[in-house]
XYZ file of C-alpha atoms in Angstrom:
264
model
C -56.167 -100.615 25.287
C -53.541 -102.000 22.959
C -52.326 -98.455 22.181
C -51.873 -97.794 25.899
C -49.891 -100.996 26.295
C -47.631 -100.081 23.379
C -46.983 -96.586 24.780
C -46.251 -97.732 28.329
C -42.620 -98.799 27.614
C -42.018 -95.397 25.948
C -43.376 -93.526 28.986
C -41.172 -95.631 31.255
C -38.093 -94.832 29.146
C -38.838 -91.089 29.172
C -39.327 -91.176 32.948
C -35.968 -92.891 33.440
C -34.209 -90.372 31.167
C -35.799 -87.411 32.972
C -34.812 -88.720 36.396
C -31.224 -89.327 35.272
C -30.502 -85.764 34.098
C -29.992 -84.097 37.517
C -28.013 -87.092 38.707
C -25.563 -86.639 35.813
C -25.122 -82.934 36.596
C -24.594 -83.627 40.301
C -22.063 -86.366 39.572
C -19.866 -83.920 37.626
C -18.661 -82.091 40.762
C -17.045 -85.108 42.490
C -15.115 -85.805 39.293
C -14.024 -82.162 39.090
C -12.866 -82.124 42.705
C -10.751 -85.227 42.085
C -9.148 -83.472 39.116
C -8.528 -80.226 41.034
C -7.067 -81.588 44.290
C -3.609 -82.616 42.952
C -2.970 -78.953 42.056
C -3.851 -77.656 45.545
C -0.908 -76.925 47.859
C -0.333 -75.522 51.300
C 1.700 -72.343 51.837
C 3.704 -72.034 55.030
C 6.961 -72.018 56.917
C 9.099 -74.928 58.069
C 11.719 -75.325 60.773
C 12.852 -78.876 61.493
C 14.041 -77.862 64.963
C 10.794 -76.173 66.002
C 7.644 -77.632 67.541
C 5.598 -77.976 65.451
C 7.985 -78.136 62.514
C 5.466 -76.859 59.961
C 3.084 -73.939 60.098
C 0.408 -73.584 57.421
C -0.337 -69.972 56.468
C -2.798 -70.470 53.635
C -3.628 -72.215 50.383
C -2.183 -72.033 46.876
C -2.566 -73.810 43.558
C -0.366 -74.607 40.575
C -1.267 -72.448 37.593
C -1.107 -73.309 33.941
C 1.159 -70.674 32.424
C 1.129 -72.108 28.910
C -1.506 -73.837 26.823
C 1.038 -76.551 26.060
C 1.780 -77.331 29.710
C -0.285 -79.444 32.086
C 2.303 -79.293 34.868
C 4.035 -76.347 36.482
C 6.280 -75.139 39.274
C 4.439 -71.800 39.486
C 2.067 -71.404 42.435
C -0.609 -68.731 42.875
C -1.745 -67.539 46.295
C -2.667 -64.373 48.194
C -0.120 -61.667 48.814
C -1.085 -61.496 52.489
C -0.338 -65.224 52.886
C 3.327 -64.659 52.017
C 5.356 -63.401 55.016
C 6.804 -59.941 54.472
C 10.002 -61.293 55.965
C 11.215 -64.437 57.683
C 13.259 -64.780 60.830
C 16.897 -64.445 59.870
C 17.917 -67.463 61.924
C 19.084 -69.667 59.050
C 16.559 -72.318 60.092
C 13.088 -71.099 59.135
C 12.199 -71.700 55.488
C 9.359 -70.398 53.349
C 7.863 -73.539 51.788
C 5.035 -75.104 49.836
C 3.493 -78.377 51.005
C 2.710 -80.707 48.091
C 0.578 -83.850 48.224
C -2.000 -85.142 50.661
C -2.017 -87.004 53.930
C 0.203 -87.010 57.009
C 3.518 -86.732 55.181
C 3.322 -84.166 52.357
C 6.426 -83.093 50.484
C 8.060 -79.934 51.762
C 9.322 -77.843 48.837
C 11.397 -74.677 49.102
C 9.640 -71.709 47.532
C 10.607 -68.230 46.438
C 8.431 -65.250 45.612
C 8.683 -64.135 41.976
C 5.839 -61.585 41.857
C 3.495 -59.715 44.193
C 0.391 -57.636 43.536
C -0.549 -55.946 46.785
C -3.548 -54.108 45.332
C -5.268 -57.321 44.223
C -3.803 -59.411 47.061
C -2.074 -61.881 44.726
C 1.374 -63.476 44.631
C 3.266 -65.928 42.450
C 5.754 -68.423 43.835
C 8.180 -70.831 42.227
C 8.799 -74.136 43.945
C 11.694 -76.549 43.776
C 11.394 -80.135 42.607
C 9.215 -81.797 40.014
C 6.360 -79.836 38.458
C 2.845 -80.711 39.619
C -0.551 -80.783 37.836
C -1.998 -77.368 37.058
C -5.371 -75.677 36.941
C -6.418 -73.745 33.868
C -8.043 -70.314 34.146
C -11.056 -68.823 32.442
C -12.411 -65.288 32.172
C -15.844 -66.527 31.120
C -18.651 -64.423 32.536
C -19.543 -65.106 36.163
C -23.145 -64.286 37.022
C -24.894 -63.619 40.303
C -26.854 -66.695 41.345
C -24.341 -69.197 39.974
C -22.690 -71.641 42.386
C -18.953 -72.338 42.450
C -16.797 -74.631 44.614
C -13.462 -73.700 46.166
C -10.861 -76.027 47.655
C -8.233 -75.336 50.285
C -7.164 -75.807 53.888
C -9.687 -73.860 56.002
C -8.427 -74.792 59.458
C -4.815 -75.693 58.841
C -3.062 -79.029 58.743
C -2.841 -80.257 62.309
C -3.644 -83.856 61.314
C -2.040 -83.683 57.884
C -2.702 -82.106 54.520
C -6.306 -82.824 53.558
C -7.958 -80.413 51.086
C -11.520 -79.371 51.898
C -14.095 -78.251 49.337
C -16.918 -75.780 49.985
C -19.480 -74.393 47.547
C -21.163 -71.014 47.485
C -23.430 -68.882 45.345
C -22.192 -65.646 43.796
C -24.396 -63.361 45.857
C -22.968 -60.114 44.504
C -20.377 -58.647 42.162
C -19.339 -55.622 44.157
C -16.515 -53.112 44.632
C -13.886 -54.382 47.042
C -14.331 -52.869 50.493
C -12.592 -53.000 53.834
C -15.018 -53.503 56.751
C -14.877 -50.541 59.135
C -17.320 -48.675 61.331
C -15.949 -45.281 60.311
C -13.115 -43.648 58.345
C -10.985 -43.253 61.481
C -10.455 -47.032 61.535
C -8.873 -47.013 58.040
C -5.230 -46.362 57.274
C -4.087 -43.853 54.660
C -3.174 -46.741 52.330
C -6.620 -48.314 52.755
C -8.377 -45.026 52.056
C -6.294 -44.613 48.896
C -7.367 -48.038 47.644
C -11.034 -47.283 48.337
C -10.916 -44.206 46.079
C -10.410 -46.485 43.073
C -11.883 -49.887 44.000
C -12.099 -52.899 41.721
C -14.880 -55.450 41.459
C -14.808 -58.708 43.420
C -17.129 -61.660 43.844
C -19.027 -62.041 47.099
C -19.968 -65.633 47.938
C -22.497 -66.781 50.496
C -20.115 -69.493 51.660
C -18.208 -70.239 54.824
C -14.476 -69.838 54.357
C -11.867 -69.619 57.099
C -8.450 -67.911 57.303
C -6.667 -70.994 55.932
C -8.763 -70.734 52.760
C -6.857 -67.625 51.686
C -5.464 -68.370 48.219
C -7.972 -71.124 47.432
C -9.080 -71.377 43.792
C -12.751 -70.783 43.010
C -13.518 -72.902 39.956
C -16.166 -74.007 37.507
C -17.968 -77.084 38.898
C -17.807 -78.969 35.595
C -14.556 -77.922 33.901
C -12.425 -77.131 36.959
C -11.180 -73.897 35.357
C -10.386 -71.202 37.917
C -12.625 -68.122 37.887
C -11.361 -66.402 41.055
C -9.068 -66.614 44.080
C -10.399 -66.447 47.648
C -8.775 -63.461 49.304
C -10.613 -62.513 52.453
C -13.230 -63.587 54.931
C -15.477 -60.977 56.546
C -15.408 -61.788 60.244
C -18.130 -60.815 62.655
C -15.765 -59.674 65.363
C -12.199 -60.804 66.047
C -9.811 -63.162 64.298
C -10.249 -65.635 67.134
C -13.974 -65.902 66.343
C -13.317 -67.129 62.802
C -13.748 -70.783 63.755
C -16.538 -70.480 66.309
C -18.554 -67.661 64.757
C -17.915 -67.412 60.987
C -19.733 -64.746 58.990
C -20.645 -66.875 55.951
C -19.397 -64.069 53.682
C -16.375 -64.688 51.489
C -14.726 -62.516 48.848
C -12.784 -63.673 45.794
C -10.581 -61.837 43.290
C -11.535 -62.352 39.609
C -8.906 -64.465 37.868
C -8.200 -61.803 35.215
C -5.992 -60.017 37.757
C -3.975 -63.205 38.268
C -3.589 -63.631 34.513
C -2.335 -60.057 34.233
C 0.218 -60.676 36.993
C 1.453 -63.804 35.177
C 1.749 -61.939 31.870
C 3.992 -59.238 33.319
C 6.178 -61.627 35.319
C 9.372 -63.330 34.165
C 8.566 -66.937 35.076
C 12.086 -68.267 35.534
């Protein structure tokens, strides 16, 4: 009886320690999101004479281009988010929206590199450098869960980053949804002859998520960039009838683009 009484405090301590382990793991993600959000930006166009003045086209994030730097003016996003050309009216500007809330900073941006094959682009913004996200090429495995942060449905009420989380359901060759070959262009068919591997996530992303970083839930290091959402039917159905299938480009392709780009 005395032995049982002596062991009871030990059992209680072990029970408390066991119960606290999953809570510690779960608590890591909120901290990571807080660390990641300052590096998330909106990509869009701005015309102070138009209504509305700003139009959000997608998401981007500040990348760490040097191990010595924790701030940067270099922004990564999708190639398809960047307009091929702007109206030559002297009023419409290609910009990056920095900060959060109803009144984000509007920074002029210029394109310094594009990778159409991997749907990636690098921008340089004006003004003070902002916090960056590091990148990692650590192995990503099917079954692991990763968050991604961006602006899924635009910025009608202001710039408020949204975080989703999805499991890596497959590591698969990139593909373009089509019912038959007749629906594909010559350029698309050429790309499909030599596809590269992408991550498929069982997560709901929307058109505004294009360019969002997919990152490690504990370290915040970027492992991929959201590049497309497989829609069930038309673009208009993206909000009302999402497919829950999202693709992301492995970050090694972004690192390669940075390495071959003059960042000045």
